[in-house]
PDB file of C-alpha atoms in Angstrom:
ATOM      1  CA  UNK A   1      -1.278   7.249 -53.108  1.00 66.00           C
ATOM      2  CA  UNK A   2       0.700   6.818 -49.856  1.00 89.00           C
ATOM      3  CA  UNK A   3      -1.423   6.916 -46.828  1.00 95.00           C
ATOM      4  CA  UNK A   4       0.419   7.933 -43.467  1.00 95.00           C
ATOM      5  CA  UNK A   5      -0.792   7.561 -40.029  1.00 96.00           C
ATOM      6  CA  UNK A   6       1.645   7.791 -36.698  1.00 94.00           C
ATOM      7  CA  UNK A   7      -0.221   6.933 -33.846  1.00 96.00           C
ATOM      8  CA  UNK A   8       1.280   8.741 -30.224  1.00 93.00           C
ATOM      9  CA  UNK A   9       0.627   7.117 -26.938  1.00 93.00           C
ATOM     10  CA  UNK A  10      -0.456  10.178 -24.326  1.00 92.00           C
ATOM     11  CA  UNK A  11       1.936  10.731 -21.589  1.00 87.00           C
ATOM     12  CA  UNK A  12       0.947   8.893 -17.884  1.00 86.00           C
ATOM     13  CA  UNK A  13      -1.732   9.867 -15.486  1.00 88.00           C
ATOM     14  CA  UNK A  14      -0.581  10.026 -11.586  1.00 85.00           C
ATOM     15  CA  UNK A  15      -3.425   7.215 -11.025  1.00 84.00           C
ATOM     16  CA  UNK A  16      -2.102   5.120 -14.127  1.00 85.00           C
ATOM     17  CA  UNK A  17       1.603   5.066 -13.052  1.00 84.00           C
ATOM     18  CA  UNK A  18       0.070   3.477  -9.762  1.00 87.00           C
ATOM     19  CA  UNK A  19      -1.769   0.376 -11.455  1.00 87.00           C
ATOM     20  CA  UNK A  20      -5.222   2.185 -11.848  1.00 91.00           C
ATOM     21  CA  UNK A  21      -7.319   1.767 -14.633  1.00 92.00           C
ATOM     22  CA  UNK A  22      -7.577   5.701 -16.264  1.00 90.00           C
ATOM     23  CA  UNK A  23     -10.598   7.928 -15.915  1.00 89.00           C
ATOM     24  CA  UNK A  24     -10.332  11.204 -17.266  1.00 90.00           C
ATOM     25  CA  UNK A  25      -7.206  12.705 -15.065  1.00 90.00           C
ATOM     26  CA  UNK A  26      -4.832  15.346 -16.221  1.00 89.00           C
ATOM     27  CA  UNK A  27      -0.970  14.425 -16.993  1.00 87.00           C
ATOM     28  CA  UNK A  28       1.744  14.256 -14.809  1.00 84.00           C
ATOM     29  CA  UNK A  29       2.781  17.745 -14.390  1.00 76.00           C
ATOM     30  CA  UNK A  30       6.104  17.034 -14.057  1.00 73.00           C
ATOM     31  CA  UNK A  31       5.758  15.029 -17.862  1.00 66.00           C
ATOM     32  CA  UNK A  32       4.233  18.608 -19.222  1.00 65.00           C
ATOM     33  CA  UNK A  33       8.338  20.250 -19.205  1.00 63.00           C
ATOM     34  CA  UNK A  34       9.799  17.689 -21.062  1.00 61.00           C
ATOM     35  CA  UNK A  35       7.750  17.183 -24.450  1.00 66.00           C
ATOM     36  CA  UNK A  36       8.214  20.091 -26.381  1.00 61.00           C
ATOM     37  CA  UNK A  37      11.453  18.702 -26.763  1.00 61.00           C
ATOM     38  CA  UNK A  38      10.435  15.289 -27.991  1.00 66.00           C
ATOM     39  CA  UNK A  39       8.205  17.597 -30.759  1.00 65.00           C
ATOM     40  CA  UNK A  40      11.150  18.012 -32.809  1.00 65.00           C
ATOM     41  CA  UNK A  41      11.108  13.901 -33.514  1.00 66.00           C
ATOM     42  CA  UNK A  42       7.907  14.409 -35.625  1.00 76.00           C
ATOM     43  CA  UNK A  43       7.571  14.880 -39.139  1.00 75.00           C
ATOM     44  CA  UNK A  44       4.771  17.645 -40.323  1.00 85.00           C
ATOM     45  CA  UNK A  45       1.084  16.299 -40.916  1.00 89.00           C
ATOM     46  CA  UNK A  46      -1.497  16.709 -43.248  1.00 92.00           C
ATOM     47  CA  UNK A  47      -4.029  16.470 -40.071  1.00 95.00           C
ATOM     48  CA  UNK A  48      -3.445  16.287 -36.543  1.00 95.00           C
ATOM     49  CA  UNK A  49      -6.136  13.989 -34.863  1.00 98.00           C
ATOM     50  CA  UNK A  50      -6.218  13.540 -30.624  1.00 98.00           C
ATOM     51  CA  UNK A  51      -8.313  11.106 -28.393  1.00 98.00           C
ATOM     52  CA  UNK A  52     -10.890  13.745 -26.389  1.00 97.00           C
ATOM     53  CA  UNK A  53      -9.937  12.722 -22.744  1.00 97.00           C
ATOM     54  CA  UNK A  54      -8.325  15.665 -20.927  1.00 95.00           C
ATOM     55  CA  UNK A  55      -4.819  13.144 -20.617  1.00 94.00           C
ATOM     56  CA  UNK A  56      -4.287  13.244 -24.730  1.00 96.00           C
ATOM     57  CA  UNK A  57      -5.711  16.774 -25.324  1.00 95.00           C
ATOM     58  CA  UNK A  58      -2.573  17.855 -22.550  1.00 92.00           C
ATOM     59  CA  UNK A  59      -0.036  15.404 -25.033  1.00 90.00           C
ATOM     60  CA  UNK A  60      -1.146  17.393 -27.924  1.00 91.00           C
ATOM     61  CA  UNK A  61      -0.765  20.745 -26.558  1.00 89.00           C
ATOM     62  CA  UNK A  62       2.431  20.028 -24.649  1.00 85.00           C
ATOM     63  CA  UNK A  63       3.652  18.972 -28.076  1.00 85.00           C
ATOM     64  CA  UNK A  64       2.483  22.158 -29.673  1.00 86.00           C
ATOM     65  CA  UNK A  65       0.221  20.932 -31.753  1.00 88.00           C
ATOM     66  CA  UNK A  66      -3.691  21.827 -33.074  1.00 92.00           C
ATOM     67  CA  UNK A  67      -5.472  18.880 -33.029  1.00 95.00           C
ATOM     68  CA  UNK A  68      -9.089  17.697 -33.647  1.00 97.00           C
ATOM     69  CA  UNK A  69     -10.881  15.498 -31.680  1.00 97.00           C
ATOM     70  CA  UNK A  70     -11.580  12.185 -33.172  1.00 98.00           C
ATOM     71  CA  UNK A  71     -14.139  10.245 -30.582  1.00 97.00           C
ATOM     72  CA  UNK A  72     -12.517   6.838 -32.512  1.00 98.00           C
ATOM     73  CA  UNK A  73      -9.608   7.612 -30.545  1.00 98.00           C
ATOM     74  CA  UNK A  74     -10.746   7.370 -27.231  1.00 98.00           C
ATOM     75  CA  UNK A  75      -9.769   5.152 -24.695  1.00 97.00           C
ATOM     76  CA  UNK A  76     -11.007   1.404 -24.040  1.00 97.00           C
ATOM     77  CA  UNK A  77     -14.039   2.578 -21.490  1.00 97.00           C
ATOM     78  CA  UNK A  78     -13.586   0.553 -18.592  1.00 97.00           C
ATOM     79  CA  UNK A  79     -16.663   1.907 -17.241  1.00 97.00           C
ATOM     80  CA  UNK A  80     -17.521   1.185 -13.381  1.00 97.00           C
ATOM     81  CA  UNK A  81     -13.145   0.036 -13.366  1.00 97.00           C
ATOM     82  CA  UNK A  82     -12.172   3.173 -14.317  1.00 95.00           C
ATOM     83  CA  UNK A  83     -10.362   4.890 -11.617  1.00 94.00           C
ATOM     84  CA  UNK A  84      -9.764   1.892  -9.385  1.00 95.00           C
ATOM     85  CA  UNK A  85      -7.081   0.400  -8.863  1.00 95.00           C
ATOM     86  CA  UNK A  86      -6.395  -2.914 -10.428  1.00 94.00           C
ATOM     87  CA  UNK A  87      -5.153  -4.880  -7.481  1.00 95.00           C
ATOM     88  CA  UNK A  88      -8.699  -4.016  -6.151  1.00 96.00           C
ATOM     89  CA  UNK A  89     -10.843  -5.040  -8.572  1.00 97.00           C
ATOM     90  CA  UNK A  90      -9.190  -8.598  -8.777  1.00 96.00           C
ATOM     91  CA  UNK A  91      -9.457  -8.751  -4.847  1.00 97.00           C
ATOM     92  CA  UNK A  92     -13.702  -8.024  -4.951  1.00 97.00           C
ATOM     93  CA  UNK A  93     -13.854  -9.593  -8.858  1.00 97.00           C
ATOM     94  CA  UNK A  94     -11.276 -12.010  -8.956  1.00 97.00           C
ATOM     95  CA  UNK A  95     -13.079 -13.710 -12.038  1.00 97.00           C
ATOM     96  CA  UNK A  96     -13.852 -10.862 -13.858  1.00 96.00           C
ATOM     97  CA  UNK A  97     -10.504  -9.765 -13.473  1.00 96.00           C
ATOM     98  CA  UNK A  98      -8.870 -13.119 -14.559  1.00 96.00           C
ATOM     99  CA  UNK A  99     -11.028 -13.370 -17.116  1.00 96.00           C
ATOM    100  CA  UNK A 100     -10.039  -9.395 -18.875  1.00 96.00           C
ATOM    101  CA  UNK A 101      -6.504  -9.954 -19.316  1.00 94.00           C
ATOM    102  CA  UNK A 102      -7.086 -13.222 -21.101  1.00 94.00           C
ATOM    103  CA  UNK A 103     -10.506 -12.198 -23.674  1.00 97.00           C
ATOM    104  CA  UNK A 104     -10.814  -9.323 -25.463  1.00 97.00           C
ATOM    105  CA  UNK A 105     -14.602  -9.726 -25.231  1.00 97.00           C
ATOM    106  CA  UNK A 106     -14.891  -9.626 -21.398  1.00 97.00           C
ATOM    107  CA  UNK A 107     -16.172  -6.634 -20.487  1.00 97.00           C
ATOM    108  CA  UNK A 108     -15.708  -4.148 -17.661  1.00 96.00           C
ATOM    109  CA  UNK A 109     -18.878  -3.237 -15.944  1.00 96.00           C
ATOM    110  CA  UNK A 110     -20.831  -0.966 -17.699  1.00 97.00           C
ATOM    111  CA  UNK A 111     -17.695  -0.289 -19.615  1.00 97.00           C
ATOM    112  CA  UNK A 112     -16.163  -1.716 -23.212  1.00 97.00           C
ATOM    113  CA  UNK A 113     -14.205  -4.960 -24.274  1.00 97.00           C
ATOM    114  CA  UNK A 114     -11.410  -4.735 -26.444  1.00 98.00           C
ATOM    115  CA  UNK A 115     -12.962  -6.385 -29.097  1.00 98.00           C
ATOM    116  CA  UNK A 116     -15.297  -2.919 -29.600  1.00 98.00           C
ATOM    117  CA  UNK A 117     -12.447  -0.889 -29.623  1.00 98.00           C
ATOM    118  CA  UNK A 118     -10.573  -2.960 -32.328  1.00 98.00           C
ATOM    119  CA  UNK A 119     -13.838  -2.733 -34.327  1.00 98.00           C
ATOM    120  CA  UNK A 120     -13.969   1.239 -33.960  1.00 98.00           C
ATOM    121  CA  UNK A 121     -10.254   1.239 -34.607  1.00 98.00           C
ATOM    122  CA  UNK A 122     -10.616  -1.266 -37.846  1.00 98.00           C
ATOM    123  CA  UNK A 123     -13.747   1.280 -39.070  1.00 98.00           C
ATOM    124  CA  UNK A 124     -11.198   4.420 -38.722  1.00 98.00           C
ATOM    125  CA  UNK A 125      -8.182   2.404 -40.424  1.00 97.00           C
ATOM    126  CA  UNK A 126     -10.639   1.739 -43.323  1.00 96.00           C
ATOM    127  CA  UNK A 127     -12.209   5.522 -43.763  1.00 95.00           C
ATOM    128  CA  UNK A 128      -8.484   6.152 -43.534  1.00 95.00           C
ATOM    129  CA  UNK A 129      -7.516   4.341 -46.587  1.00 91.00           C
ATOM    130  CA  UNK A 130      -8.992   7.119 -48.799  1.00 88.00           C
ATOM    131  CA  UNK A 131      -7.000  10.103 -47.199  1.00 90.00           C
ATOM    132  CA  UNK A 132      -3.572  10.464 -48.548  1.00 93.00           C
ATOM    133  CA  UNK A 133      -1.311  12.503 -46.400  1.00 95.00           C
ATOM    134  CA  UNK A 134       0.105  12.247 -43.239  1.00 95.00           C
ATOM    135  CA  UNK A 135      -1.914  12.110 -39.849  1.00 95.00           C
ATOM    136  CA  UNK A 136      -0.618  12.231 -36.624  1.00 95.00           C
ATOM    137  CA  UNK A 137      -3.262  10.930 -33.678  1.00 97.00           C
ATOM    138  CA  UNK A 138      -2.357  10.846 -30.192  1.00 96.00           C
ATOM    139  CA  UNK A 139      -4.256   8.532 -28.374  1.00 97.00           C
ATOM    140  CA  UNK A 140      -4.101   6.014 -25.853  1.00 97.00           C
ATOM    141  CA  UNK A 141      -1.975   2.253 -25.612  1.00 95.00           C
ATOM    142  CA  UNK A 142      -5.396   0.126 -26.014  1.00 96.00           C
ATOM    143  CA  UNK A 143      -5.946   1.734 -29.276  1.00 98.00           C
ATOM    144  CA  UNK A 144      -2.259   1.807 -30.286  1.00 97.00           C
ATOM    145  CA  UNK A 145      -2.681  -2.158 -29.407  1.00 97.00           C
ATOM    146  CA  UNK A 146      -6.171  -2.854 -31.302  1.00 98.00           C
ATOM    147  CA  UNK A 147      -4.221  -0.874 -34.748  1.00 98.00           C
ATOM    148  CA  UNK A 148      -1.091  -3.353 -34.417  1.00 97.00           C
ATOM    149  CA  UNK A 149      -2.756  -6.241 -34.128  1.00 97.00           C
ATOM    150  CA  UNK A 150      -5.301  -5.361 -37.085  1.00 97.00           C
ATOM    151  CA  UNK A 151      -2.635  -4.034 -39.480  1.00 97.00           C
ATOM    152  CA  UNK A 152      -0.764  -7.570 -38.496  1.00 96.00           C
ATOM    153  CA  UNK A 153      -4.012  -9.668 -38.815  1.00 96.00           C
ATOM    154  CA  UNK A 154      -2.847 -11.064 -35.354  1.00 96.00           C
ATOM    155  CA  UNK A 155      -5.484 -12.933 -33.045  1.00 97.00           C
ATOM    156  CA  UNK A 156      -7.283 -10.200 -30.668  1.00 97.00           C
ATOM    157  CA  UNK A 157      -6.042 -12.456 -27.790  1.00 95.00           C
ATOM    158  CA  UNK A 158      -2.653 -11.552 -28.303  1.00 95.00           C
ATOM    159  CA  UNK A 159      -3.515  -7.994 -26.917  1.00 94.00           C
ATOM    160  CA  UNK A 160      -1.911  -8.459 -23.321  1.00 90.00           C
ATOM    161  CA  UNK A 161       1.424  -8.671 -25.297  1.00 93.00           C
ATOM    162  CA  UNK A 162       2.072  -5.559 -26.647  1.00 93.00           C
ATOM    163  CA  UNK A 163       3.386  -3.352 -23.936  1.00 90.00           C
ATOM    164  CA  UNK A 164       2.683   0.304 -25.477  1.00 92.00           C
ATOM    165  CA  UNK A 165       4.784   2.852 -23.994  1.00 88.00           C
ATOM    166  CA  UNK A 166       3.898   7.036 -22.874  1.00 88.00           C
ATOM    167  CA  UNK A 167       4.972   9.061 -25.886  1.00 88.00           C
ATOM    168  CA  UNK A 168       5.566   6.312 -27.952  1.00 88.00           C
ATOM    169  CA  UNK A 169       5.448   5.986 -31.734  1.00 90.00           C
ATOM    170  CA  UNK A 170       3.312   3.664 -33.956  1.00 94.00           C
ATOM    171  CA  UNK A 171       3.828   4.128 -37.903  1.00 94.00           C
ATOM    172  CA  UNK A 172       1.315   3.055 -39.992  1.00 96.00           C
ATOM    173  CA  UNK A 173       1.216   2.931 -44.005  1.00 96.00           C
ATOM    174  CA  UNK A 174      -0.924   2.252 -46.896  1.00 96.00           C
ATOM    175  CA  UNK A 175      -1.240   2.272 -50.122  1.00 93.00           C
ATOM    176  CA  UNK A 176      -5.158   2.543 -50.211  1.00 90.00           C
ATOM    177  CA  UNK A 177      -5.629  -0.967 -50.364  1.00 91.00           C
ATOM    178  CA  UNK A 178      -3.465  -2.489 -47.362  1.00 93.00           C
ATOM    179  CA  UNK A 179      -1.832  -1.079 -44.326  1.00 96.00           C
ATOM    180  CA  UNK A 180       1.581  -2.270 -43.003  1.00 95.00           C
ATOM    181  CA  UNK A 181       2.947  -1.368 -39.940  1.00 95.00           C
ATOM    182  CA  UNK A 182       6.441   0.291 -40.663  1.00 90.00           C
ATOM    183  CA  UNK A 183       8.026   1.328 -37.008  1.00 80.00           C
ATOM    184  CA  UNK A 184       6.921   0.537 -33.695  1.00 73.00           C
ATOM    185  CA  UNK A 185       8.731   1.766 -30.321  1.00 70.00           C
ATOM    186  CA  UNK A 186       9.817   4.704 -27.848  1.00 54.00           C
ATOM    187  CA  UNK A 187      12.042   6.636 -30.455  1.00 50.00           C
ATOM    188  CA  UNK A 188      10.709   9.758 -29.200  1.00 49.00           C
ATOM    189  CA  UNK A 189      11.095   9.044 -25.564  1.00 44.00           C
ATOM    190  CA  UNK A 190      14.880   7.325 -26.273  1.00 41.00           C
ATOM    191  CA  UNK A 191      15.670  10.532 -28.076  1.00 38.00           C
ATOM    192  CA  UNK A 192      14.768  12.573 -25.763  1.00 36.00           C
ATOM    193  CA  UNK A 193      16.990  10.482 -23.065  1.00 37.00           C
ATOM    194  CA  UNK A 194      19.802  10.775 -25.063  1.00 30.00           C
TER     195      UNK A 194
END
């Protein structure tokens, strides 16, 4: 039983290109002309799974596809962070600040550490197991992070490592018993440059 999931990264906010921790804003418009292209990079799907925030519901449809929302998919909630920008909150919360890009348990004010969102992301990579087929999710970097680091058993600290690309592919397989990470990158974004 082969088990595929390819995890997308949803294109860039205007308030995320400019250091700002994402709310629930609407694409780049100028991103929206350019992905249809990139579309013809994926394989077919069994299912076709987005994030709900308005950002990866605009990735799906710009990519042409009909999607379902999976709430496991959404975005690290960075609660009372969320749409400032970062520069500000570690000038008014220095420590708190420090402290989040160092320990996946610190936690944004009434918001979520990474450490939840790796556990929500382990519990879908586990229900997952069970569902041969191909799935396509497109979803956000902090989740695309959380599945790398769980499919490589890698310490939750390293999370501040992975640098996780707009429109950027994470392939995922399993056999129903363990997953492996097969292909990590930009290949749809580089193939689209080309």
């Amino acid at each position: 039983m082969l088990v595929r999931l390819t995890m997308i990264c949803c294109g860039l906010t205007a308030t995320s290109r400019r250091g700002f921790f994402p709310a629930d804003e609407p694409l780049e418009d100028r991103l929206l002309a350019g992905i249809p292209a990139l579309a013809e990079n994926l394989d077919s799907a069994t299912r076709i799974w987005t994030s709900p925030a308005l950002r990866a519901r605009q990735t799906t449809e710009a990519f042409g596809l009909q999607a379902t929302d999976v709430p496991a998919l959404k975005d690290q909630d960075f609660g009372a962070w969320a749409g400032r920008a970062f520069e500000d909150v570690q000038r008014t919360q220095p420590d708190s600040a420090s402290a989040w890009l160092v320990d996946p348990g610190t936690t944004p004010p009434d918001g979520e550490n990474f450490k939840s969102v790796a556990a929500r992301i382990g519990a879908l990579f586990d229900e997952q197991k069970a569902e041969p087929g191909h799935t396509i999710a497109v979803t956000h970097p902090a989740v695309v992070r959380a599945a790398i680091l769980l499919v490589l058993k890698a310490p939750l600290t390293s999370f501040r490592f992975i640098d996780v690309e707009p429109f950027s592919l994470a392939d995922f397989r399993s056999d129903g018993t363990r997953w492996q990470l097969r292909a990590s990158g930009v290949t749809a974004l580089k193939a689209h440059r080309r």
